[in-house]
Coordinates of C-alpha atoms in Angstrom, one line a residue:
X1 CA 43.0 -22.2 58.3
X2 CA 44.0 -22.7 61.9
X3 CA 40.3 -22.8 62.9
X4 CA 39.5 -25.3 60.2
X5 CA 42.5 -27.4 61.2
X6 CA 41.4 -27.4 64.8
X7 CA 37.9 -28.5 63.9
X8 CA 39.3 -31.3 61.8
X9 CA 41.6 -32.6 64.5
X10 CA 39.1 -32.4 67.3
X11 CA 36.4 -34.1 65.1
X12 CA 38.8 -36.9 64.2
X13 CA 39.8 -37.6 67.8
X14 CA 36.2 -37.5 69.0
X15 CA 35.0 -39.8 66.2
X16 CA 38.0 -42.2 66.6
X17 CA 37.1 -42.6 70.3
X18 CA 33.4 -42.9 69.8
X19 CA 33.6 -45.4 66.8
X20 CA 36.8 -47.1 68.0
X21 CA 38.2 -46.9 64.5
X22 CA 40.9 -45.1 62.5
X23 CA 39.5 -45.2 59.0
X24 CA 35.8 -44.4 59.8
X25 CA 36.7 -40.8 61.0
X26 CA 39.0 -40.3 58.0
X27 CA 36.3 -41.4 55.7
X28 CA 33.7 -39.1 57.4
X29 CA 36.0 -36.1 57.1
X30 CA 36.8 -36.8 53.4
X31 CA 33.2 -37.2 52.5
X32 CA 32.4 -34.0 54.3
X33 CA 34.9 -32.2 52.2
X34 CA 33.4 -33.7 49.0
X35 CA 29.9 -32.7 50.1
X36 CA 30.8 -29.1 51.0
X37 CA 32.9 -28.7 47.8
X38 CA 30.0 -29.9 45.7
X39 CA 27.7 -27.3 47.4
X40 CA 30.2 -24.6 46.7
X41 CA 30.6 -25.6 43.1
X42 CA 26.9 -25.5 42.4
X43 CA 26.5 -22.2 44.2
X44 CA 29.2 -20.7 42.0
X45 CA 27.6 -22.2 38.9
X46 CA 24.2 -20.6 39.8
X47 CA 25.1 -17.2 41.3
X48 CA 28.6 -16.4 40.0
X49 CA 28.3 -17.9 36.4
X50 CA 24.6 -17.3 36.1
X51 CA 23.4 -20.7 35.1
X52 CA 19.9 -20.9 36.5
X53 CA 19.7 -17.8 38.7
X54 CA 17.0 -16.3 36.4
X55 CA 15.0 -19.5 36.3
X56 CA 15.2 -20.3 40.0
X57 CA 15.1 -16.9 41.6
X58 CA 14.2 -14.4 38.9
X59 CA 17.5 -12.6 39.7
X60 CA 20.6 -11.8 37.7
X61 CA 23.8 -13.5 38.6
X62 CA 26.0 -11.5 41.0
X63 CA 29.3 -12.4 39.3
X64 CA 30.9 -13.0 42.7
X65 CA 30.1 -14.6 46.1
X66 CA 30.5 -12.5 49.2
X67 CA 33.4 -13.7 51.4
X68 CA 31.3 -14.5 54.5
X69 CA 28.9 -16.8 52.7
X70 CA 31.3 -19.8 52.1
X71 CA 32.5 -19.5 55.8
X72 CA 29.0 -19.5 57.2
X73 CA 28.0 -22.3 54.8
X74 CA 31.0 -24.4 56.0
X75 CA 30.0 -23.9 59.6
X76 CA 26.4 -25.1 59.0
X77 CA 27.1 -27.9 56.5
X78 CA 30.1 -29.4 58.4
X79 CA 28.1 -29.7 61.6
X80 CA 24.9 -31.0 59.9
X81 CA 26.6 -33.5 57.7
X82 CA 28.8 -34.8 60.5
X83 CA 25.7 -35.2 62.6
X84 CA 24.2 -37.5 60.0
X85 CA 27.4 -39.4 59.6
X86 CA 27.6 -40.1 63.4
X87 CA 24.0 -41.5 63.4
X88 CA 24.8 -43.8 60.5
X89 CA 28.3 -45.0 61.5
X90 CA 27.3 -45.5 65.2
X91 CA 24.6 -47.9 64.2
X92 CA 27.0 -49.7 61.8
X93 CA 29.5 -50.0 64.6
X94 CA 26.9 -51.4 67.0
X95 CA 25.7 -53.9 64.4
X96 CA 29.3 -55.0 63.6
X97 CA 30.0 -55.5 67.3
X98 CA 26.9 -57.8 67.5
X99 CA 27.7 -60.1 64.6
X100 CA 31.1 -59.2 63.1
X101 CA 29.9 -58.9 59.4
X102 CA 30.7 -55.7 57.6
X103 CA 28.1 -56.0 54.8
X104 CA 25.3 -56.8 57.3
X105 CA 26.4 -53.9 59.5
X106 CA 26.1 -51.6 56.5
X107 CA 22.6 -52.9 55.8
X108 CA 21.6 -52.6 59.5
X109 CA 23.0 -49.1 59.7
X110 CA 21.1 -47.7 56.7
X111 CA 17.9 -49.6 57.6
X112 CA 17.8 -48.2 61.1
X113 CA 18.9 -44.6 60.3
X114 CA 17.9 -44.0 56.7
X115 CA 14.4 -42.7 57.4
X116 CA 15.6 -40.5 60.3
X117 CA 18.4 -38.9 58.2
X118 CA 16.2 -38.5 55.2
X119 CA 13.4 -36.9 57.2
X120 CA 15.7 -34.5 59.0
X121 CA 17.4 -33.6 55.7
X122 CA 14.1 -32.9 54.0
X123 CA 12.9 -30.6 56.8
X124 CA 16.2 -28.6 56.6
X125 CA 16.1 -28.5 52.8
X126 CA 12.6 -27.0 52.9
X127 CA 13.6 -24.6 55.6
X128 CA 16.5 -23.3 53.5
X129 CA 14.3 -23.1 50.5
X130 CA 12.0 -20.8 52.5
X131 CA 15.0 -18.8 53.6
X132 CA 15.9 -18.2 49.9
X133 CA 12.8 -16.1 49.5
X134 CA 14.4 -13.3 51.6
X135 CA 15.0 -10.2 49.4
X136 CA 18.7 -10.0 50.3
X137 CA 20.9 -11.5 47.6
X138 CA 23.6 -12.6 50.1
X139 CA 21.0 -14.5 52.1
X140 CA 19.7 -16.1 48.9
X141 CA 23.2 -17.3 48.0
X142 CA 23.7 -18.7 51.5
X143 CA 20.3 -20.4 51.5
X144 CA 21.1 -21.9 48.0
X145 CA 24.4 -23.3 49.3
X146 CA 22.8 -24.8 52.4
X147 CA 19.8 -26.3 50.7
X148 CA 21.8 -27.9 47.9
X149 CA 24.5 -29.0 50.4
X150 CA 22.0 -30.8 52.6
X151 CA 20.3 -32.4 49.6
X152 CA 23.6 -33.6 48.1
X153 CA 24.8 -34.8 51.4
X154 CA 21.7 -36.8 52.3
X155 CA 21.1 -38.4 48.9
X156 CA 24.5 -38.9 47.3
X157 CA 27.1 -38.8 50.1
X158 CA 25.3 -40.5 53.1
X159 CA 22.9 -42.6 51.0
X160 CA 25.4 -43.9 48.4
X161 CA 29.1 -43.0 49.0
X162 CA 29.3 -43.6 52.8
X163 CA 27.9 -47.1 52.9
X164 CA 29.7 -48.1 49.7
X165 CA 33.1 -47.0 51.2
X166 CA 32.4 -48.9 54.4
X167 CA 31.7 -52.1 52.3
X168 CA 34.9 -51.6 50.3
X169 CA 37.1 -51.1 53.3
X170 CA 35.8 -54.2 55.0
X171 CA 37.5 -55.2 58.2
X172 CA 39.8 -52.1 58.0
X173 CA 36.8 -50.0 59.1
X174 CA 36.9 -51.5 62.6
X175 CA 40.7 -51.4 63.4
X176 CA 42.3 -48.9 65.8
X177 CA 46.1 -48.9 66.2
X178 CA 47.1 -49.6 69.8
X179 CA 49.1 -46.4 70.3
X180 CA 46.1 -44.3 69.2
X181 CA 43.7 -46.4 71.4
X182 CA 46.0 -45.8 74.4
X183 CA 46.0 -42.0 73.8
X184 CA 42.2 -42.0 73.4
X185 CA 41.8 -44.4 76.4
X186 CA 39.7 -46.8 74.5
X187 CA 39.9 -50.2 72.6
X188 CA 39.1 -51.4 69.2
X189 CA 37.4 -54.5 70.7
X190 CA 33.6 -54.5 71.3
X191 CA 32.3 -54.3 74.9
X192 CA 32.2 -57.7 76.6
X193 CA 28.4 -57.9 76.6
X194 CA 28.4 -57.3 72.8
X195 CA 31.1 -59.9 72.2
X196 CA 29.1 -62.5 74.2
X197 CA 25.9 -61.6 72.4
X198 CA 27.6 -61.9 69.0
X199 CA 29.0 -65.3 70.1
X200 CA 25.6 -66.6 71.1
X201 CA 24.1 -65.4 67.7
X202 CA 26.8 -67.1 65.7
X203 CA 26.7 -70.4 67.6
X204 CA 22.9 -70.7 68.0
X205 CA 21.7 -74.0 66.4
X206 CA 18.3 -74.1 64.7
X207 CA 15.5 -75.8 66.6
X208 CA 13.7 -78.8 65.1
X209 CA 11.2 -77.7 62.5
X210 CA 12.8 -74.3 61.8

């Protein structure tokens, strides 16, 4: 538990500084928990309860999951899913700094990172499917957890829940309390060049004939 707590705290601090936000790191951590919990649940359903193990792997259910498997799966899935989240949220942050509109920032973030995240997730999914052909039952269970976790994270969590929550939170996404900003040695305001760029975009008048 101490290791997990340390990972959560360090991840929150790094994301808060990188994204200059309080709620975006919180949302990322909560969605990571949801993604990993869903992968655990499906793994238990297949390998512990026996729903689909014969059909998918031609193996009888084990009735239990070896202790090291959830720990190893957590290490893999937390890092991979957070990696995808950083790609998406960083692009959303940049877009919001440019024009100051949350809904447009969500569209820009998904449009510019969606294919990259989807392609990376597909490659990893197929790699873990190949890993599931190893004769060892424990390795099959781990591969199942990783493959399903990556699939759920890329399709459901990053593709649907993450952008939806950013849209719902609105301007709260981009706020960072001053005490936390001082501790992290950053600011919630966009860099000067981005503020100036956004100001020019909002005040640009259409030319005749446009």
